[in-house]
PDB file of C-alpha atoms in Angstrom:
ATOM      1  CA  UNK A   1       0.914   0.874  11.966  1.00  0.00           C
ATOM      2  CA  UNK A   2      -2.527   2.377  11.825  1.00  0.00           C
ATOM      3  CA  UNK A   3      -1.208   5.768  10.711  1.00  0.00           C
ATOM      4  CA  UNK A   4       0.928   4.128   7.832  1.00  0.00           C
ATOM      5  CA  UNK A   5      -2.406   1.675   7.097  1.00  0.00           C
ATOM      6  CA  UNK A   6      -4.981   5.028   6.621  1.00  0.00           C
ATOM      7  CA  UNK A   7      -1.205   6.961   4.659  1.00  0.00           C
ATOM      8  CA  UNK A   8      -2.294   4.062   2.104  1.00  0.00           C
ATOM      9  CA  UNK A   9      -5.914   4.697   1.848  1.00  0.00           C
ATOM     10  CA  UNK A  10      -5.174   8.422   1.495  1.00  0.00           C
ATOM     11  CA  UNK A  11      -2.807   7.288  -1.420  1.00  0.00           C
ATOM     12  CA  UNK A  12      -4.924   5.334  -3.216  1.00  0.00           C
ATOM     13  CA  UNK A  13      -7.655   7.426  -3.403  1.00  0.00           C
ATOM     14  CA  UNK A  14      -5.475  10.090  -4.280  1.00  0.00           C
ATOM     15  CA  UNK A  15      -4.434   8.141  -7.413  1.00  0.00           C
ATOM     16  CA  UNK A  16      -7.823   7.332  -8.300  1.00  0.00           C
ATOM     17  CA  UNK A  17      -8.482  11.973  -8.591  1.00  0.00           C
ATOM     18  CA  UNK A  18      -5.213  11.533 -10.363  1.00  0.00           C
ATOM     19  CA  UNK A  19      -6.675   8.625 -12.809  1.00  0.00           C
ATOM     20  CA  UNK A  20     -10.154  10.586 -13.117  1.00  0.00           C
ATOM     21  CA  UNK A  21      -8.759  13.961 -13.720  1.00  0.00           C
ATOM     22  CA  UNK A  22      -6.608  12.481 -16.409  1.00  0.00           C
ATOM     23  CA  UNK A  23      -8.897  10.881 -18.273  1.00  0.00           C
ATOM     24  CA  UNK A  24     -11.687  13.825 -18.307  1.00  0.00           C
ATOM     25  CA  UNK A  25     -11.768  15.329 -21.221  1.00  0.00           C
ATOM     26  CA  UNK A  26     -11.791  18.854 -20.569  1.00  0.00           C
ATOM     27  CA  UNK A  27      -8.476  18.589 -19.040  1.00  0.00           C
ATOM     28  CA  UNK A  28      -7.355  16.279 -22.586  1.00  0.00           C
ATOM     29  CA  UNK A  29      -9.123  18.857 -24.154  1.00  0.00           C
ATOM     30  CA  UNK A  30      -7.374  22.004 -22.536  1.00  0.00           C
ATOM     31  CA  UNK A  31      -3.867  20.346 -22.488  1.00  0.00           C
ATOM     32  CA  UNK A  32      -3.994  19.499 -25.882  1.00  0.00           C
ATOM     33  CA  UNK A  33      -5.601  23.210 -27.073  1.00  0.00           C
ATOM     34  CA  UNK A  34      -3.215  25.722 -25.253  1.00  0.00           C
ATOM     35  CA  UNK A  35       0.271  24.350 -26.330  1.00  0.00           C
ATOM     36  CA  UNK A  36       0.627  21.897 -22.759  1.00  0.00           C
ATOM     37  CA  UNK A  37       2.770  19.213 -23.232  1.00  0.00           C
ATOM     38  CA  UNK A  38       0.466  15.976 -24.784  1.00  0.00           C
ATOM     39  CA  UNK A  39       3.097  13.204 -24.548  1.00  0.00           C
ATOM     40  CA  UNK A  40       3.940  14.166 -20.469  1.00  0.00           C
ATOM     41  CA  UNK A  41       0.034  13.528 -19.305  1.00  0.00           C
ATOM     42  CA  UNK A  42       0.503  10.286 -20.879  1.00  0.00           C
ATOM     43  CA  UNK A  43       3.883   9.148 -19.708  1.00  0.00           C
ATOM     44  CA  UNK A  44       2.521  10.655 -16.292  1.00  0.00           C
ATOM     45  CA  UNK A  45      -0.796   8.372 -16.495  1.00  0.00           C
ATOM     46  CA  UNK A  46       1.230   5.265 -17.512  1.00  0.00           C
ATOM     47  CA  UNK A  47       4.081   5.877 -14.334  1.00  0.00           C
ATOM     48  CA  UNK A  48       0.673   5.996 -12.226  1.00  0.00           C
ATOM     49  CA  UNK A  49      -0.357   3.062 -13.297  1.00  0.00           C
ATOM     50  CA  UNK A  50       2.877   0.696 -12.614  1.00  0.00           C
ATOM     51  CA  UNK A  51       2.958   2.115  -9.066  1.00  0.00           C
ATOM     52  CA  UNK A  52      -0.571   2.158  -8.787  1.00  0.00           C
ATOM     53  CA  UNK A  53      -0.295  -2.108  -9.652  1.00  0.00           C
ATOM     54  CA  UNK A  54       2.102  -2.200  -6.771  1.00  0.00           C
ATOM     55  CA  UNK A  55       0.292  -0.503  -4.468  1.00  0.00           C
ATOM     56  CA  UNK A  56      -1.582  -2.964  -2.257  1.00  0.00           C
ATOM     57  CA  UNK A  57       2.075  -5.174  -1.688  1.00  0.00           C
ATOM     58  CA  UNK A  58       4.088  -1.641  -0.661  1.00  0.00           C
ATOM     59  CA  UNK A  59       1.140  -1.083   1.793  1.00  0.00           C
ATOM     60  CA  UNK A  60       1.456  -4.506   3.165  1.00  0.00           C
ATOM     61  CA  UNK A  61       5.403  -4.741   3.185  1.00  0.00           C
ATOM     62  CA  UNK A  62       6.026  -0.665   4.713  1.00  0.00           C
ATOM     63  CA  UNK A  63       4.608  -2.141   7.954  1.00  0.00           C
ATOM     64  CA  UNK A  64       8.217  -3.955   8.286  1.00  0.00           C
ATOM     65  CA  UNK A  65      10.323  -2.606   5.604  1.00  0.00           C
ATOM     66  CA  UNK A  66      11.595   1.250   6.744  1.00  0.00           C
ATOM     67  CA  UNK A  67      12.520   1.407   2.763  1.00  0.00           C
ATOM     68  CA  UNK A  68       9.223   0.366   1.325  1.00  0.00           C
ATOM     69  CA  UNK A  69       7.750   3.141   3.792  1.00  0.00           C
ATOM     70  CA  UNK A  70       9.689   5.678   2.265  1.00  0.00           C
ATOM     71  CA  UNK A  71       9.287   4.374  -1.031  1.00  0.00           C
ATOM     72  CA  UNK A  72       5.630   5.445  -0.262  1.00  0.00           C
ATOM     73  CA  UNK A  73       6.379   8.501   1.329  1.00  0.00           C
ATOM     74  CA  UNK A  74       8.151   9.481  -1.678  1.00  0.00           C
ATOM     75  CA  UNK A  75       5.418   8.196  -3.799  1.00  0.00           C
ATOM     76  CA  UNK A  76       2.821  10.646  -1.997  1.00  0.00           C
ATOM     77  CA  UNK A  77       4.306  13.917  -2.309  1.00  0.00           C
ATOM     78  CA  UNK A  78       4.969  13.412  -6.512  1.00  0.00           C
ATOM     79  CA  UNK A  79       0.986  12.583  -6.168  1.00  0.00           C
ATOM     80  CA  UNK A  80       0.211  15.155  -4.490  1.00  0.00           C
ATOM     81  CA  UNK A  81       2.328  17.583  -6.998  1.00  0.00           C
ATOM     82  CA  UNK A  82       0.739  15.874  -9.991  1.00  0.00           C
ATOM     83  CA  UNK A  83      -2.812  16.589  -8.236  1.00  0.00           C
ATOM     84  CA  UNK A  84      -1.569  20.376  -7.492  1.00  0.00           C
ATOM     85  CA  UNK A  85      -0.641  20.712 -10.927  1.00  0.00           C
ATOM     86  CA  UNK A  86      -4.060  19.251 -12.734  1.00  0.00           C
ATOM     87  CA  UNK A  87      -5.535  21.230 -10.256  1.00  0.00           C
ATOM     88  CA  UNK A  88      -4.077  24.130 -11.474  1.00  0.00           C
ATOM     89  CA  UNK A  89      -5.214  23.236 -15.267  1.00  0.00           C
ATOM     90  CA  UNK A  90      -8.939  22.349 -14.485  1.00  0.00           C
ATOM     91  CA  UNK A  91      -9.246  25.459 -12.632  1.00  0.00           C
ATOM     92  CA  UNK A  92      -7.697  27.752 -15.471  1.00  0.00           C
ATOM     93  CA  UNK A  93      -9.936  25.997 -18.162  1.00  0.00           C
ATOM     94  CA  UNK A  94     -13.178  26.031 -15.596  1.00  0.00           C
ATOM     95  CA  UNK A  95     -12.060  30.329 -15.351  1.00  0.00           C
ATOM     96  CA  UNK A  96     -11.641  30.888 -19.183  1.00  0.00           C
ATOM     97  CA  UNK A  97     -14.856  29.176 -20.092  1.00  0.00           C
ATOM     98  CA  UNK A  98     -16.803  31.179 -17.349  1.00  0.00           C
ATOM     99  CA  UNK A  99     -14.925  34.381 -18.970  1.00  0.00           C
ATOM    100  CA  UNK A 100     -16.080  33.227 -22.584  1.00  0.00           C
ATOM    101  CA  UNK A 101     -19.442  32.648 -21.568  1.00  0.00           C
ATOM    102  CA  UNK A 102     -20.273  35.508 -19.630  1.00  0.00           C
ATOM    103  CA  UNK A 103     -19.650  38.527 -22.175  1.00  0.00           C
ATOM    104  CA  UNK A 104     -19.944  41.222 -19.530  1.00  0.00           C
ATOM    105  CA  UNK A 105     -17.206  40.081 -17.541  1.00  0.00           C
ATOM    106  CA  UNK A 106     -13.824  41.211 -17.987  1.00  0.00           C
ATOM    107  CA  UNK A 107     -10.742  39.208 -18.517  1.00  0.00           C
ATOM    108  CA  UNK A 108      -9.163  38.440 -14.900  1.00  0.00           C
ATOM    109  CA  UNK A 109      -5.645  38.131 -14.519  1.00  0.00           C
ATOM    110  CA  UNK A 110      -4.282  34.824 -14.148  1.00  0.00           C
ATOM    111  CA  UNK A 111      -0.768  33.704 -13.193  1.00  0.00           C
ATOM    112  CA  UNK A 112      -1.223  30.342 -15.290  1.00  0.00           C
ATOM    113  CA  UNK A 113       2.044  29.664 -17.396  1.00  0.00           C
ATOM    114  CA  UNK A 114       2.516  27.363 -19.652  1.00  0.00           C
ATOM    115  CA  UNK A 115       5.877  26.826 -19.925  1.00  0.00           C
ATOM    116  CA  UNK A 116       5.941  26.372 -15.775  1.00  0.00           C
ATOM    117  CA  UNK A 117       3.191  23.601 -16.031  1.00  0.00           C
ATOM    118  CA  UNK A 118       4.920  21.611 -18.621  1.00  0.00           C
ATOM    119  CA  UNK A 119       8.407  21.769 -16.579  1.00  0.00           C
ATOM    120  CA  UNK A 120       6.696  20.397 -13.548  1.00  0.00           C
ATOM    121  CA  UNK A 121       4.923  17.936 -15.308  1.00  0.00           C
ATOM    122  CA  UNK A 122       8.297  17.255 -16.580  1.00  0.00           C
ATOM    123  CA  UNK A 123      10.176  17.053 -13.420  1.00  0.00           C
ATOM    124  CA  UNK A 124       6.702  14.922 -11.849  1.00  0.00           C
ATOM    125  CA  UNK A 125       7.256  12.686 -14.551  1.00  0.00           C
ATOM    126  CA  UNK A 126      11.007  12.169 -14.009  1.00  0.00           C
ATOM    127  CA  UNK A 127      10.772  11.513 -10.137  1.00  0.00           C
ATOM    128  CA  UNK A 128       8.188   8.915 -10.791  1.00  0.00           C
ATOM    129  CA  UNK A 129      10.940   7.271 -13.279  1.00  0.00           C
ATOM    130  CA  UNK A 130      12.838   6.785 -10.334  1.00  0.00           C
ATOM    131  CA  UNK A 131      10.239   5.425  -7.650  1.00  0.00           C
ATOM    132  CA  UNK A 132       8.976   2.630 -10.504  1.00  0.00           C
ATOM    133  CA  UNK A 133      13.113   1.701 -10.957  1.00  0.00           C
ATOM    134  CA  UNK A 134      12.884   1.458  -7.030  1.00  0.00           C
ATOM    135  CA  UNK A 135       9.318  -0.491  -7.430  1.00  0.00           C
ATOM    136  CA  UNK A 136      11.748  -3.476  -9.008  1.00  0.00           C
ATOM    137  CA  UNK A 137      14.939  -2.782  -6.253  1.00  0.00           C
ATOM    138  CA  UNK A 138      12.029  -3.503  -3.768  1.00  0.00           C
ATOM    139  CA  UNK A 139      10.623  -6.294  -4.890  1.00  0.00           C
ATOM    140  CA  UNK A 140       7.364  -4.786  -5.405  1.00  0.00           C
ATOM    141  CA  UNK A 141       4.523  -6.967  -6.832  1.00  0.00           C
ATOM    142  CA  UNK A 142       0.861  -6.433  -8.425  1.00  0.00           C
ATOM    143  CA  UNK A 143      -1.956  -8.171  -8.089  1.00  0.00           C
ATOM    144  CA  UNK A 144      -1.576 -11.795  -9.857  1.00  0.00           C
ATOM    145  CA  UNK A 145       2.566 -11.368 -10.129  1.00  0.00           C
ATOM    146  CA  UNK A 146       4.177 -13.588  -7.379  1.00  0.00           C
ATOM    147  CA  UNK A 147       7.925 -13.673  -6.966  1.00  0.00           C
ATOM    148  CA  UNK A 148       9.660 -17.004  -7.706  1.00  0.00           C
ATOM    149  CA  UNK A 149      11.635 -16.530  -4.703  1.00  0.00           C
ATOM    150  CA  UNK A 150       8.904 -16.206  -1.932  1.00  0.00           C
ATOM    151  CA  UNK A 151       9.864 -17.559   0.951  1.00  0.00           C
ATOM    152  CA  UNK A 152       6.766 -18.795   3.348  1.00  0.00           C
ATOM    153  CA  UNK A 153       6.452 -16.930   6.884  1.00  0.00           C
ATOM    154  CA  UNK A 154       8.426 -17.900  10.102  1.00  0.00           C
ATOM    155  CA  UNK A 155       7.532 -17.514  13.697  1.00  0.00           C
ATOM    156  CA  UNK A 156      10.527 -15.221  13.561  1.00  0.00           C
ATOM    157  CA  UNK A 157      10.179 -11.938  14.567  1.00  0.00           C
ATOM    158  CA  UNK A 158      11.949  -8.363  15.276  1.00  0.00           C
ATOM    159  CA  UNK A 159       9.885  -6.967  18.258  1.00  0.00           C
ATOM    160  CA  UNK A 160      12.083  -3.848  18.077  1.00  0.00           C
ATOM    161  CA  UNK A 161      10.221  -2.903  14.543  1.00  0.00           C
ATOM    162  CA  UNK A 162       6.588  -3.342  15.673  1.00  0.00           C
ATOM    163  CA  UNK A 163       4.584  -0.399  17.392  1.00  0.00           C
ATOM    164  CA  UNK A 164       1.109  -0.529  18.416  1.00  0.00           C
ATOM    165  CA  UNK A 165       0.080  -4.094  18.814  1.00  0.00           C
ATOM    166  CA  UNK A 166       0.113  -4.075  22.412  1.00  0.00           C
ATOM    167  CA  UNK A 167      -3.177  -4.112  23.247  1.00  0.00           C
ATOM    168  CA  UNK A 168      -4.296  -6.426  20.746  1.00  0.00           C
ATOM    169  CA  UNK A 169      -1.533  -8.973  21.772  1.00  0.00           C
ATOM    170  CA  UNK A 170      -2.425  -8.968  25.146  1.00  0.00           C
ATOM    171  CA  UNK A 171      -6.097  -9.676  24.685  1.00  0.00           C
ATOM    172  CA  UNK A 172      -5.139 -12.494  22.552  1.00  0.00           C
ATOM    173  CA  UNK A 173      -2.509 -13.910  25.027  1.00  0.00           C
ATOM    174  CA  UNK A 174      -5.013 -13.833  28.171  1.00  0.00           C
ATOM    175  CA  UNK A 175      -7.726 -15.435  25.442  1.00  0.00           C
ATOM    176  CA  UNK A 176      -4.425 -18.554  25.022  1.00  0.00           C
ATOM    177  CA  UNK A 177      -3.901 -18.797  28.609  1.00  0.00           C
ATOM    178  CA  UNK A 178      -7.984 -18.832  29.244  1.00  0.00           C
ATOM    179  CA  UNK A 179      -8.993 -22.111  30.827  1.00  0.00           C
ATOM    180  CA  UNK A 180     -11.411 -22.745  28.039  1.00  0.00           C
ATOM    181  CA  UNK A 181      -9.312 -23.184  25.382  1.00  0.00           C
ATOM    182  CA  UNK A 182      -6.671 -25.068  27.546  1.00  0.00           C
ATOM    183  CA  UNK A 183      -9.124 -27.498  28.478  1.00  0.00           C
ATOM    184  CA  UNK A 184      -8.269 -31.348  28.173  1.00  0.00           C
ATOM    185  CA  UNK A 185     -11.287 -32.654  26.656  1.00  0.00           C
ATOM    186  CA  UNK A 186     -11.003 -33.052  22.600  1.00  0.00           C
ATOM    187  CA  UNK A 187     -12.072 -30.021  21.461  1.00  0.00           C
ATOM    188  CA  UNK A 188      -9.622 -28.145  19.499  1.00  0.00           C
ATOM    189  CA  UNK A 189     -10.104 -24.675  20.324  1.00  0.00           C
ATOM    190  CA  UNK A 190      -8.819 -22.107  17.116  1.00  0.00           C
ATOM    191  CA  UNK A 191      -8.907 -18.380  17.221  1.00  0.00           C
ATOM    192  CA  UNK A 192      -9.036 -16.970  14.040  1.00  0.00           C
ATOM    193  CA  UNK A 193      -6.997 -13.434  13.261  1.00  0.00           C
ATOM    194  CA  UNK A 194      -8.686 -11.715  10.289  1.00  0.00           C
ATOM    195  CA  UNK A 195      -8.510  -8.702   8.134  1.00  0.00           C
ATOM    196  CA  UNK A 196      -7.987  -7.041   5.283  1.00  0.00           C
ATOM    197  CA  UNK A 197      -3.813  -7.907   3.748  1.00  0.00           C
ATOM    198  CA  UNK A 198      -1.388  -5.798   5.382  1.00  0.00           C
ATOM    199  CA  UNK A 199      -2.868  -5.214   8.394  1.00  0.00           C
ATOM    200  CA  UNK A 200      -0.182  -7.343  10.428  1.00  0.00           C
ATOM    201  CA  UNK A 201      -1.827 -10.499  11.417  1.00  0.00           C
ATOM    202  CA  UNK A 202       0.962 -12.969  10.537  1.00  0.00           C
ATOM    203  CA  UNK A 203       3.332 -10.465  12.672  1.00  0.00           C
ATOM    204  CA  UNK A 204       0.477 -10.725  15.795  1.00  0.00           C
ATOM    205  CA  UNK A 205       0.441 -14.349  15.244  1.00  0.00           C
ATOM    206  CA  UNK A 206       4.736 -14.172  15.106  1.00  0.00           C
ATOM    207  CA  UNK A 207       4.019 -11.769  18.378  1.00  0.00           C
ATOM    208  CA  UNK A 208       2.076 -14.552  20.297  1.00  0.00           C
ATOM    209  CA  UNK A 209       3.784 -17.950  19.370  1.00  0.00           C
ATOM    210  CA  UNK A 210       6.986 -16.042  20.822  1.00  0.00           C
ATOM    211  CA  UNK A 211       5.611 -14.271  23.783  1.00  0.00           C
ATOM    212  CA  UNK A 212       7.396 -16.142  26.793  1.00  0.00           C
ATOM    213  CA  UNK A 213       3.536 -16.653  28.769  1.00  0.00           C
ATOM    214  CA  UNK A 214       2.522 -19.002  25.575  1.00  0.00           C
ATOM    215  CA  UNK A 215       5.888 -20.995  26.004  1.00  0.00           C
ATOM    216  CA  UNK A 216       5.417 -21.812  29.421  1.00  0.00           C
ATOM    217  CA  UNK A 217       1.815 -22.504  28.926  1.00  0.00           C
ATOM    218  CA  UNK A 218       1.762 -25.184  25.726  1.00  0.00           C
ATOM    219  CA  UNK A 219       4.047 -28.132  26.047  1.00  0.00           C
ATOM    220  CA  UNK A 220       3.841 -28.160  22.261  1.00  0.00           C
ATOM    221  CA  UNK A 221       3.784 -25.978  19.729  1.00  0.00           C
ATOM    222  CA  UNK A 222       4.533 -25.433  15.974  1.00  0.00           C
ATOM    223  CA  UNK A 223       4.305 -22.940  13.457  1.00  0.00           C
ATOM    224  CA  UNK A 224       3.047 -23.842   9.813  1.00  0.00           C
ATOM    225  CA  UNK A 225       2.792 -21.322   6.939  1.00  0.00           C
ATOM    226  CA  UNK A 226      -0.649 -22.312   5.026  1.00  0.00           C
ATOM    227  CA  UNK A 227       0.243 -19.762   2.268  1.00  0.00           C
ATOM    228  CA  UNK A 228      -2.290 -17.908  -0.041  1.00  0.00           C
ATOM    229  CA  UNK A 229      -3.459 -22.006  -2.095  1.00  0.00           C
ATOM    230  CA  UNK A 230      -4.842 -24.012   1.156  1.00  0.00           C
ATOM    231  CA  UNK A 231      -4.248 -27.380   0.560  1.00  0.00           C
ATOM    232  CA  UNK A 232      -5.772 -29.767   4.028  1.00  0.00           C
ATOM    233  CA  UNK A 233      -3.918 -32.249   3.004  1.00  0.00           C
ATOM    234  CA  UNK A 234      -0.060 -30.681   2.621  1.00  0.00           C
ATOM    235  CA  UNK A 235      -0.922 -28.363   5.488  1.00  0.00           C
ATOM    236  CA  UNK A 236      -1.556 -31.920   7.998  1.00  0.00           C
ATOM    237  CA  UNK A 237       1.627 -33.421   6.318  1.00  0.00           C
ATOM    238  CA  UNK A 238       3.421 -30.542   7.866  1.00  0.00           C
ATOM    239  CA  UNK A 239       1.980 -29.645  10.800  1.00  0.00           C
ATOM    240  CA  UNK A 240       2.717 -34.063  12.162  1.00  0.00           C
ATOM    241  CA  UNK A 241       6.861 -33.639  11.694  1.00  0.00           C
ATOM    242  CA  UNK A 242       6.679 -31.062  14.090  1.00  0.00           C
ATOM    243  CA  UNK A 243       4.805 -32.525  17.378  1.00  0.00           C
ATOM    244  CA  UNK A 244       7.310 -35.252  18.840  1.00  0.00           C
ATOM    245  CA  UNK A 245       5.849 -38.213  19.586  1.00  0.00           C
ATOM    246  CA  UNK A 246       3.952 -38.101  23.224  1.00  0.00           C
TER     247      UNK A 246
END
């Protein structure tokens, strides 16, 4: 989970080049001087941008979802060609205004091509047509868009899919059975699980409430999704429904 967690920092600051590179206005400048395809950078900057809104659910969601962790594996490799290809056009205009403004140096030879840039933008442009289409097969959202349908968390969980939470867990699970926080007086004794989103603390908490140690240590127990609006009030009128009477 932490290689697919630091994948997603790598991606997003690899959009950010892409979003700085395109808006410079040398490159504009260059594209729109030596016959480079105009309308492409800005279909290409506007594709960025939808996936780019998306970005911080997929890296959440690829944690569980094998397809949203392609989606993003796909998703880095046409960013990484876009960046290989602007690349290729800041260095060519960086060489030709060296060449201009140095008269006593000859014209190098360079293998830039215009027509080849322009069909890669093209084909760049067309895969990242297909990955936004995906974005919506998904059910990818941005920042501020919530789904209708969104269903609040379970204590459910598929052990089989998680990796690398064992260590964690079983600090946390020797922290539950401690005597201190068992203790019968009328403390209540809460340990927090914090982060940044995505980083898998609902699936630790899903981890603990099932591990078979917890069950044979709490006679009660019950799980309560607070969801992203906390609300005291609602969350206490759920939680009581689900502790029988003792």
């Amino acid at each position: 989970m932490a290689g697919a967690l630091v994948g997603g920092a790598f991606l997003s600051a690899s959009l950010q080049v892409l979003f700085d590179r395109l808006a410079s206005r040398d490159v504009v400048n260059f594209i729109r001087g030596h016959n480079l395809n105009d309308t492409l950078l800005k279909k290409l900057k506007r594709k960025l941008l939808t996936v780019d809104a998306v970005l911080d659910d997929a890296e959440a969601k690829q944690i569980t979802k094998p397809a949203v962790k392609e989606w993003m594996d796909e998703l880095k490799v046409v960013v990484y060609d876009a960046e290989d290809v602007l690349d290729e056009i800041a260095t060519e205009d960086l060489r030709r205004k060296i060449e201009a403004g140095d008269s006593q140096t000859s014209m190098s030879t360079s293998t830039f091509n215009v027509q080849s840039i322009n069909c890669r933008m093209e084909e760049i442009v067309d895969r990242l047509e297909d990955i936004v289409q995906d974005r919506d097969v998904l059910g990818l959202k941005g920042v501020g868009e919530k789904s209708a349908n969104r269903w609040p968390s379970t204590s459910l969980v598929d052990e089989s899919q998680i990796y690398g939470r064992d260590e964690i867990k079983e600090e946390l699970v020797q922290l539950l059975l401690s005597d201190h926080v068992r203790s019968t007086d009328d403390a209540i004794g809460v340990i927090s699980i914090f982060g940044m989103g995505g980083t898998g603390k609902t699936t630790l908490a899903q981890l603990l409430y099932n591990d078979p140690r917890v069950k044979e240590c709490f006679d009660l127990k019950a799980w309560v999704c607070v969801s992203e609006e906390f609300d005291p009030v609602r969350v206490t009128k759920t939680v009581t429904p689900r502790i029988p009477s003792v």
